[in-house]
Every structure is written in C-alpha cells, then in structure tokens.
C-alpha cells in the first residue's frame, strides 16, 4: 500500500471507526485496529451497551503491547533493550513470547519471532520493502534464532541477545481474538465472532451445523473454493500475497524462513489453520506456511482439535490438501 493510500485508509477508518449496527439479531461493529479492519458481531439479542467498546479497547490495548510498528509499544521498548539482560514484562507479552518460544522449538526454528531483524533489513517495516545489500542481510540473519530469547516466569522477564528483536505479527491478532472473546464471555455474551479479515478469526459459542469458514482461491479472494463448518474455536490464514514485492520475476513476501534468512519461496499459496484458540491458529498458520505441507502435517498430527488446509499452485491448477483433525471437526461442502 502506498503511503498516500494508507493515509486515506486511516482517514476513512477514523470516520467510520465507531460504526455499529444494532438489530434484533445483535450488534455488528467494525473498527480499524492492529493495522487492519476488525469486524465484531455479537449474536445475543441484548448485549450490555458498552460491551463492543470494551472488546475493541482490549484489542487496542494489546496492540500497544505487541505492535512492532509502534515505537512506543512494549515490545518495541523491549527490543531497544536487547543485550542488557532480563527486562520485566507484562503478562500478555510474557504469554505471547512463551507460546512463540515453544513453537520455535517444536518447529525447529521455522516459526521464530526473532525474524524481526530480517523484516527490518528487507524493509518490511516500511511501505517499500526490497532486497537488502548482502552484508546487511547476512548480519540480520545472524541475530535470528530460538536461543536469542529467554522468557522467565518468576520474576516475569524477557532477555534478548545483543542485536536480537521480536516481532509478533504472526501471533498477535490471534492472541487478541482470544482475549477479546474471553472478555465478552465474562460480560455475559454467549455467541460472537471477531474477524480480522481472513488472517485471524475467532468464534464464541456455536450455531446449528457449525460456523461456516470459507476457503478462498488465494489468487482471487472473491472466489470461494469450499466451505468448512467448525464448532467454536478460531481460524487463521497465512499467505505471501498480503505483503510482497517482485524483483527480477521473483516474488518475495513477508513470511520468512528463519533457517534460510530469507522470505519463503514455494508453490504453497495459502495455509489455513483451525484450532481451539486464536493464538494457536495464528501462529501455526505462519509456521506451516514456512514448513510446507509434508513437514507441517507431522507437526499438527498430535495436536488436539487442530486441522489445516494447504492450497498449492501446480501449473495452472490448485492442489488442496488437508491435515490433522479437520475431518472430525468439520464438514466439507463444495
Ligand atoms: P501471518 O500473516 O499471521 O502469517 O504473519 C505474518 C507476519 O509474521 C509477518 O508479517 C511477520 O511480521 C511475521 N513473521 C514472518 N515470518 C515469520 C516466521 N517465520 N516466524 C514468526 N513470525 C514471522
Ligand atoms: Mg499467523
């Protein structure tokens, strides 16, 4: 997105920021938060009047903890303290860092929030990413690794090795979905949906036949391929198309293979993960995008309630494979 278009989007976002439509079927509200549009639907007939505001406030609060784009966020301040030993952190930052560290180990470093130094070197914190000079790319890669981050619980601290930095773009929205749904549940809401577009989506409660989850053609999001039905839980989709640039006929996107120190280039076009929690769905969809279908399937096979849909390009066709507990959780309809 160009700077101008982003500015326009933010102006529009401000205008409609607090839009909500009440009806006898509940409330539908949309807000620009965590750098994107977020849809909140409450299906209960008479939710408490300020419940929508509280849910969005919770998401905005977590953005102030987890955003790598905001230099004042808690994670940005932690990144600035790299090399200075253990730093006290909030419960939310510790939760997200701990879950990320576990997945980093489980995936042999395919999922690794210390990709932040690579994202910076490749310009993914600007509107115009591009290839770094080889020495800069190599230096950034040398600061990546599960062992560059130490999370402790008592006292609650995180220590970053000198030069290391964290980015929670792969898990933050899913974690925010979980926290906002927990808050809605605590306020008496029984059925709701929080939806950050296709990237992260979570449901509270159930409906007859299950909630519909549409798997779209990654080349054309308006073209649905099929629908899954899920009972509660969360859904997340990862793809390179969201943020990428082209150089010499090759496309480089925002999802990195930390083990190679460069963006993933593969025939995989999207990975959708269904999981009981938003943070699991979000982090795993990114992890499986890096690992690919064969390795990824091995990782999720032992995970209760987790399923995945891989969409790959094969010549002009799409190859769709599924993994995990999807068949038991869902019903596929064309
Ligand atoms: P998602 O859209 O959830 O797949 O997250 C993609 C975002 O996660 C990127 O924009 C980066 O901020 C971050 N990221 C990229 N590669 C990785 C990786 N291998 N492990 C963890 N986070 C990553
Ligand atoms: Mg993710």
PDB file of C-alpha atoms in Angstrom, residues 62-276:
ATOM      1  CA  UNK A  62      -2.870  -5.450  23.136  1.00  0.00           C
ATOM      2  CA  UNK A  63      -1.730  -3.576  20.029  1.00  0.00           C
ATOM      3  CA  UNK A  64       0.110  -1.200  22.384  1.00  0.00           C
ATOM      4  CA  UNK A  65       1.847  -4.245  23.860  1.00  0.00           C
ATOM      5  CA  UNK A  66       2.595  -6.257  20.709  1.00  0.00           C
ATOM      6  CA  UNK A  67       2.968  -3.926  17.705  1.00  0.00           C
ATOM      7  CA  UNK A  68       6.402  -3.748  16.089  1.00  0.00           C
ATOM      8  CA  UNK A  69       5.194  -0.798  14.009  1.00  0.00           C
ATOM      9  CA  UNK A  70       4.647   1.404  17.048  1.00  0.00           C
ATOM     10  CA  UNK A  71       7.991   2.556  18.527  1.00  0.00           C
ATOM     11  CA  UNK A  72       6.251   3.173  21.887  1.00  0.00           C
ATOM     12  CA  UNK A  73       4.787  -0.338  22.192  1.00  0.00           C
ATOM     13  CA  UNK A  74       6.018  -2.611  24.975  1.00  0.00           C
ATOM     14  CA  UNK A  75       7.699  -4.982  22.505  1.00  0.00           C
ATOM     15  CA  UNK A  76       9.479  -2.083  20.764  1.00  0.00           C
ATOM     16  CA  UNK A  77      10.808  -0.900  24.125  1.00  0.00           C
ATOM     17  CA  UNK A  78      11.927  -4.436  24.917  1.00  0.00           C
ATOM     18  CA  UNK A  79      13.671  -4.651  21.525  1.00  0.00           C
ATOM     19  CA  UNK A  80      15.525  -1.431  22.340  1.00  0.00           C
ATOM     20  CA  UNK A  81      16.888  -3.119  25.484  1.00  0.00           C
ATOM     21  CA  UNK A  82      18.441  -6.107  23.657  1.00  0.00           C
ATOM     22  CA  UNK A  83      21.765  -7.169  25.134  1.00  0.00           C
ATOM     23  CA  UNK A  84      21.005  -5.576  28.521  1.00  0.00           C
ATOM     24  CA  UNK A  85      19.851  -8.724  30.347  1.00  0.00           C
ATOM     25  CA  UNK A  86      16.390  -9.721  31.640  1.00  0.00           C
ATOM     26  CA  UNK A  87      13.733  -6.986  31.425  1.00  0.00           C
ATOM     27  CA  UNK A  88      10.428  -7.014  33.379  1.00  0.00           C
ATOM     28  CA  UNK A  89       7.434  -7.532  31.032  1.00  0.00           C
ATOM     29  CA  UNK A  90       3.625  -7.587  31.210  1.00  0.00           C
ATOM     30  CA  UNK A  91       1.626 -10.818  31.489  1.00  0.00           C
ATOM     31  CA  UNK A  92       0.463 -10.509  27.879  1.00  0.00           C
ATOM     32  CA  UNK A  93       3.954 -10.051  26.472  1.00  0.00           C
ATOM     33  CA  UNK A  94       5.195 -12.997  28.543  1.00  0.00           C
ATOM     34  CA  UNK A  95       2.253 -15.183  27.387  1.00  0.00           C
ATOM     35  CA  UNK A  96       2.829 -14.454  23.711  1.00  0.00           C
ATOM     36  CA  UNK A  97       6.618 -14.786  23.971  1.00  0.00           C
ATOM     37  CA  UNK A  98       6.316 -18.067  25.849  1.00  0.00           C
ATOM     38  CA  UNK A  99       3.876 -19.609  23.348  1.00  0.00           C
ATOM     39  CA  UNK A 100       6.107 -18.398  20.497  1.00  0.00           C
ATOM     40  CA  UNK A 101       9.235 -19.843  22.118  1.00  0.00           C
ATOM     41  CA  UNK A 102       7.543 -23.239  22.493  1.00  0.00           C
ATOM     42  CA  UNK A 103       6.521 -23.235  18.817  1.00  0.00           C
ATOM     43  CA  UNK A 104      10.008 -22.105  17.807  1.00  0.00           C
ATOM     44  CA  UNK A 105      11.445 -25.207  19.484  1.00  0.00           C
ATOM     45  CA  UNK A 106       8.693 -27.519  18.198  1.00  0.00           C
ATOM     46  CA  UNK A 107       9.168 -26.392  14.584  1.00  0.00           C
ATOM     47  CA  UNK A 108      12.971 -26.417  14.668  1.00  0.00           C
ATOM     48  CA  UNK A 109      13.003 -22.655  14.179  1.00  0.00           C
ATOM     49  CA  UNK A 110      10.545 -22.443  11.246  1.00  0.00           C
ATOM     50  CA  UNK A 111       8.397 -20.255  13.482  1.00  0.00           C
ATOM     51  CA  UNK A 112      10.575 -17.659  15.175  1.00  0.00           C
ATOM     52  CA  UNK A 113       9.547 -14.146  16.284  1.00  0.00           C
ATOM     53  CA  UNK A 114      13.224 -13.100  16.210  1.00  0.00           C
ATOM     54  CA  UNK A 115      12.752 -12.727  12.419  1.00  0.00           C
ATOM     55  CA  UNK A 116      12.267  -9.041  13.299  1.00  0.00           C
ATOM     56  CA  UNK A 117      15.859  -8.200  12.302  1.00  0.00           C
ATOM     57  CA  UNK A 118      15.255  -9.781   8.857  1.00  0.00           C
ATOM     58  CA  UNK A 119      11.949  -7.949   8.428  1.00  0.00           C
ATOM     59  CA  UNK A 120      13.782  -4.695   9.169  1.00  0.00           C
ATOM     60  CA  UNK A 121      16.703  -5.441   6.818  1.00  0.00           C
ATOM     61  CA  UNK A 122      14.285  -6.278   3.972  1.00  0.00           C
ATOM     62  CA  UNK A 123      12.283  -3.086   4.592  1.00  0.00           C
ATOM     63  CA  UNK A 124       9.088  -4.818   5.710  1.00  0.00           C
ATOM     64  CA  UNK A 125       8.561  -2.131   8.376  1.00  0.00           C
ATOM     65  CA  UNK A 126       8.264   0.435   5.567  1.00  0.00           C
ATOM     66  CA  UNK A 127       5.865   0.880   2.666  1.00  0.00           C
ATOM     67  CA  UNK A 128       8.539  -0.174   0.175  1.00  0.00           C
ATOM     68  CA  UNK A 129      10.299  -3.434   1.061  1.00  0.00           C
ATOM     69  CA  UNK A 130      13.214  -4.580  -1.106  1.00  0.00           C
ATOM     70  CA  UNK A 131      16.310  -6.794  -1.298  1.00  0.00           C
ATOM     71  CA  UNK A 132      18.917  -5.830   1.309  1.00  0.00           C
ATOM     72  CA  UNK A 133      22.612  -5.469   0.468  1.00  0.00           C
ATOM     73  CA  UNK A 134      24.111  -8.970   1.006  1.00  0.00           C
ATOM     74  CA  UNK A 135      26.182  -7.925   4.075  1.00  0.00           C
ATOM     75  CA  UNK A 136      23.120  -6.359   5.723  1.00  0.00           C
ATOM     76  CA  UNK A 137      21.012  -9.454   5.007  1.00  0.00           C
ATOM     77  CA  UNK A 138      23.728 -11.706   6.478  1.00  0.00           C
ATOM     78  CA  UNK A 139      24.092  -9.543   9.579  1.00  0.00           C
ATOM     79  CA  UNK A 140      20.296  -9.569  10.143  1.00  0.00           C
ATOM     80  CA  UNK A 141      20.203 -13.370   9.753  1.00  0.00           C
ATOM     81  CA  UNK A 142      22.933 -13.742  12.397  1.00  0.00           C
ATOM     82  CA  UNK A 143      20.568 -12.264  15.016  1.00  0.00           C
ATOM     83  CA  UNK A 144      17.798 -14.826  14.416  1.00  0.00           C
ATOM     84  CA  UNK A 145      17.256 -17.974  16.480  1.00  0.00           C
ATOM     85  CA  UNK A 146      15.102 -19.513  19.212  1.00  0.00           C
ATOM     86  CA  UNK A 147      18.087 -19.296  21.569  1.00  0.00           C
ATOM     87  CA  UNK A 148      18.329 -15.489  21.178  1.00  0.00           C
ATOM     88  CA  UNK A 149      15.310 -15.071  23.505  1.00  0.00           C
ATOM     89  CA  UNK A 150      14.944 -16.153  27.145  1.00  0.00           C
ATOM     90  CA  UNK A 151      11.498 -15.957  28.741  1.00  0.00           C
ATOM     91  CA  UNK A 152      11.227 -16.378  32.533  1.00  0.00           C
ATOM     92  CA  UNK A 153       8.091 -16.526  34.710  1.00  0.00           C
ATOM     93  CA  UNK A 154       9.255 -15.780  38.234  1.00  0.00           C
ATOM     94  CA  UNK A 155      10.079 -12.948  38.141  1.00  0.00           C
ATOM     95  CA  UNK A 156       8.401 -12.298  34.770  1.00  0.00           C
ATOM     96  CA  UNK A 157      11.192 -11.199  32.392  1.00  0.00           C
ATOM     97  CA  UNK A 158      12.438 -11.497  28.826  1.00  0.00           C
ATOM     98  CA  UNK A 159      16.096 -11.217  27.855  1.00  0.00           C
ATOM     99  CA  UNK A 160      17.144 -10.622  24.254  1.00  0.00           C
ATOM    100  CA  UNK A 161      20.638 -11.347  22.998  1.00  0.00           C
ATOM    101  CA  UNK A 162      22.541  -8.331  21.690  1.00  0.00           C
ATOM    102  CA  UNK A 163      21.133  -7.323  18.273  1.00  0.00           C
ATOM    103  CA  UNK A 164      18.041  -9.547  18.550  1.00  0.00           C
ATOM    104  CA  UNK A 165      14.485  -8.200  18.231  1.00  0.00           C
ATOM    105  CA  UNK A 166      10.997  -9.709  18.419  1.00  0.00           C
ATOM    106  CA  UNK A 167       8.060  -9.450  16.021  1.00  0.00           C
ATOM    107  CA  UNK A 168       4.681 -10.899  16.969  1.00  0.00           C
ATOM    108  CA  UNK A 169       2.929 -10.206  13.645  1.00  0.00           C
ATOM    109  CA  UNK A 170       2.361 -13.954  13.271  1.00  0.00           C
ATOM    110  CA  UNK A 171       0.512 -14.487  16.558  1.00  0.00           C
ATOM    111  CA  UNK A 172      -0.680 -11.121  17.931  1.00  0.00           C
ATOM    112  CA  UNK A 173      -4.077 -10.926  16.215  1.00  0.00           C
ATOM    113  CA  UNK A 174      -4.921 -14.481  17.250  1.00  0.00           C
ATOM    114  CA  UNK A 175      -3.974 -13.710  20.852  1.00  0.00           C
ATOM    115  CA  UNK A 176      -6.089 -10.525  20.712  1.00  0.00           C
ATOM    116  CA  UNK A 177      -9.060 -12.537  19.399  1.00  0.00           C
ATOM    117  CA  UNK A 178      -8.732 -14.902  22.379  1.00  0.00           C
ATOM    118  CA  UNK A 179      -8.520 -12.097  24.928  1.00  0.00           C
ATOM    119  CA  UNK A 180     -11.426 -10.124  23.432  1.00  0.00           C
ATOM    120  CA  UNK A 181     -13.649 -13.223  23.259  1.00  0.00           C
ATOM    121  CA  UNK A 182     -12.763 -14.088  26.880  1.00  0.00           C
ATOM    122  CA  UNK A 183     -13.735 -10.566  27.861  1.00  0.00           C
ATOM    123  CA  UNK A 184     -17.065 -10.843  26.001  1.00  0.00           C
ATOM    124  CA  UNK A 185     -17.770 -14.183  27.692  1.00  0.00           C
ATOM    125  CA  UNK A 186     -17.040 -12.635  31.097  1.00  0.00           C
ATOM    126  CA  UNK A 187     -19.552  -9.865  30.254  1.00  0.00           C
ATOM    127  CA  UNK A 188     -22.304 -12.432  29.607  1.00  0.00           C
ATOM    128  CA  UNK A 189     -22.093 -12.716  25.800  1.00  0.00           C
ATOM    129  CA  UNK A 190     -22.736 -16.291  24.623  1.00  0.00           C
ATOM    130  CA  UNK A 191     -22.357 -16.078  20.822  1.00  0.00           C
ATOM    131  CA  UNK A 192     -19.965 -13.775  18.979  1.00  0.00           C
ATOM    132  CA  UNK A 193     -17.474 -13.565  16.138  1.00  0.00           C
ATOM    133  CA  UNK A 194     -14.297 -11.464  15.907  1.00  0.00           C
ATOM    134  CA  UNK A 195     -12.873 -11.305  12.422  1.00  0.00           C
ATOM    135  CA  UNK A 196      -9.621  -9.648  11.224  1.00  0.00           C
ATOM    136  CA  UNK A 197     -10.419 -10.470   7.597  1.00  0.00           C
ATOM    137  CA  UNK A 198      -9.099 -13.891   6.633  1.00  0.00           C
ATOM    138  CA  UNK A 199      -5.940 -13.514   8.703  1.00  0.00           C
ATOM    139  CA  UNK A 200      -7.464 -14.248  12.132  1.00  0.00           C
ATOM    140  CA  UNK A 201     -10.975 -15.068  13.175  1.00  0.00           C
ATOM    141  CA  UNK A 202     -12.493 -16.470  16.358  1.00  0.00           C
ATOM    142  CA  UNK A 203     -15.912 -17.689  17.482  1.00  0.00           C
ATOM    143  CA  UNK A 204     -17.572 -17.764  20.865  1.00  0.00           C
ATOM    144  CA  UNK A 205     -20.362 -20.360  21.208  1.00  0.00           C
ATOM    145  CA  UNK A 206     -21.936 -22.451  18.447  1.00  0.00           C
ATOM    146  CA  UNK A 207     -24.660 -22.431  15.817  1.00  0.00           C
ATOM    147  CA  UNK A 208     -26.587 -25.350  14.336  1.00  0.00           C
ATOM    148  CA  UNK A 209     -24.476 -27.076  11.698  1.00  0.00           C
ATOM    149  CA  UNK A 210     -21.319 -25.183  12.717  1.00  0.00           C
ATOM    150  CA  UNK A 211     -19.910 -21.789  11.747  1.00  0.00           C
ATOM    151  CA  UNK A 212     -19.084 -21.537   8.035  1.00  0.00           C
ATOM    152  CA  UNK A 213     -15.416 -20.926   7.188  1.00  0.00           C
ATOM    153  CA  UNK A 214     -14.816 -20.162   3.538  1.00  0.00           C
ATOM    154  CA  UNK A 215     -11.522 -21.257   1.975  1.00  0.00           C
ATOM    155  CA  UNK A 216     -10.903 -18.888  -0.948  1.00  0.00           C
ATOM    156  CA  UNK A 217      -8.733 -19.112  -4.046  1.00  0.00           C
ATOM    157  CA  UNK A 218      -5.522 -17.331  -2.890  1.00  0.00           C
ATOM    158  CA  UNK A 219      -5.221 -15.765  -6.376  1.00  0.00           C
ATOM    159  CA  UNK A 220      -8.693 -14.272  -6.126  1.00  0.00           C
ATOM    160  CA  UNK A 221     -10.130 -13.887  -2.644  1.00  0.00           C
ATOM    161  CA  UNK A 222     -13.618 -13.342  -4.110  1.00  0.00           C
ATOM    162  CA  UNK A 223     -13.601 -16.890  -5.482  1.00  0.00           C
ATOM    163  CA  UNK A 224     -14.605 -19.348  -2.740  1.00  0.00           C
ATOM    164  CA  UNK A 225     -13.207 -22.872  -3.149  1.00  0.00           C
ATOM    165  CA  UNK A 226     -15.208 -24.586  -0.435  1.00  0.00           C
ATOM    166  CA  UNK A 227     -16.687 -24.117   2.991  1.00  0.00           C
ATOM    167  CA  UNK A 228     -15.706 -25.773   6.245  1.00  0.00           C
ATOM    168  CA  UNK A 229     -18.028 -25.984   9.213  1.00  0.00           C
ATOM    169  CA  UNK A 230     -16.448 -25.544  12.616  1.00  0.00           C
ATOM    170  CA  UNK A 231     -17.745 -25.641  16.146  1.00  0.00           C
ATOM    171  CA  UNK A 232     -16.354 -22.710  18.110  1.00  0.00           C
ATOM    172  CA  UNK A 233     -12.626 -22.074  18.056  1.00  0.00           C
ATOM    173  CA  UNK A 234     -10.516 -20.000  15.711  1.00  0.00           C
ATOM    174  CA  UNK A 235      -9.305 -19.829  12.117  1.00  0.00           C
ATOM    175  CA  UNK A 236      -6.253 -18.197  10.598  1.00  0.00           C
ATOM    176  CA  UNK A 237      -4.910 -17.972   7.058  1.00  0.00           C
ATOM    177  CA  UNK A 238      -1.338 -17.113   6.026  1.00  0.00           C
ATOM    178  CA  UNK A 239      -0.129 -16.239   2.541  1.00  0.00           C
ATOM    179  CA  UNK A 240       2.690 -14.238   0.960  1.00  0.00           C
ATOM    180  CA  UNK A 241       0.285 -12.273  -1.215  1.00  0.00           C
ATOM    181  CA  UNK A 242      -0.784  -9.915   1.567  1.00  0.00           C
ATOM    182  CA  UNK A 243       2.580  -8.109   1.622  1.00  0.00           C
ATOM    183  CA  UNK A 244       5.196  -8.795  -1.020  1.00  0.00           C
ATOM    184  CA  UNK A 245       7.332  -7.240  -3.740  1.00  0.00           C
ATOM    185  CA  UNK A 246       8.637  -8.506  -7.050  1.00  0.00           C
ATOM    186  CA  UNK A 247      12.263  -8.437  -8.222  1.00  0.00           C
ATOM    187  CA  UNK A 248      13.583  -9.990 -11.456  1.00  0.00           C
ATOM    188  CA  UNK A 249      10.460 -12.120 -11.871  1.00  0.00           C
ATOM    189  CA  UNK A 250      10.613 -13.460  -8.306  1.00  0.00           C
ATOM    190  CA  UNK A 251       8.112 -12.582  -5.592  1.00  0.00           C
ATOM    191  CA  UNK A 252       9.365 -12.002  -2.031  1.00  0.00           C
ATOM    192  CA  UNK A 253       6.786 -11.872   0.757  1.00  0.00           C
ATOM    193  CA  UNK A 254       6.563 -11.015   4.442  1.00  0.00           C
ATOM    194  CA  UNK A 255       6.758 -14.617   5.723  1.00  0.00           C
ATOM    195  CA  UNK A 256      10.407 -15.549   6.249  1.00  0.00           C
ATOM    196  CA  UNK A 257      12.125 -18.879   6.573  1.00  0.00           C
ATOM    197  CA  UNK A 258      14.290 -18.006   9.595  1.00  0.00           C
ATOM    198  CA  UNK A 259      16.504 -21.034   8.911  1.00  0.00           C
ATOM    199  CA  UNK A 260      17.446 -19.626   5.492  1.00  0.00           C
ATOM    200  CA  UNK A 261      17.337 -15.947   6.451  1.00  0.00           C
ATOM    201  CA  UNK A 262      15.062 -15.013   3.524  1.00  0.00           C
ATOM    202  CA  UNK A 263      11.375 -14.976   2.537  1.00  0.00           C
ATOM    203  CA  UNK A 264       9.718 -18.332   1.854  1.00  0.00           C
ATOM    204  CA  UNK A 265       9.547 -19.049  -1.896  1.00  0.00           C
ATOM    205  CA  UNK A 266       7.426 -22.107  -2.598  1.00  0.00           C
ATOM    206  CA  UNK A 267       4.443 -23.387  -4.540  1.00  0.00           C
ATOM    207  CA  UNK A 268       2.360 -23.002  -1.369  1.00  0.00           C
ATOM    208  CA  UNK A 269      -0.148 -20.182  -1.785  1.00  0.00           C
ATOM    209  CA  UNK A 270      -2.034 -20.273   1.478  1.00  0.00           C
ATOM    210  CA  UNK A 271      -2.358 -22.238   4.687  1.00  0.00           C
ATOM    211  CA  UNK A 272      -5.497 -22.109   6.806  1.00  0.00           C
ATOM    212  CA  UNK A 273      -5.433 -23.498  10.335  1.00  0.00           C
ATOM    213  CA  UNK A 274      -8.411 -24.268  12.538  1.00  0.00           C
ATOM    214  CA  UNK A 275      -7.636 -24.577  16.243  1.00  0.00           C
ATOM    215  CA  UNK A 276      -9.352 -24.243  19.615  1.00  0.00           C
TER     216      UNK A 276
END
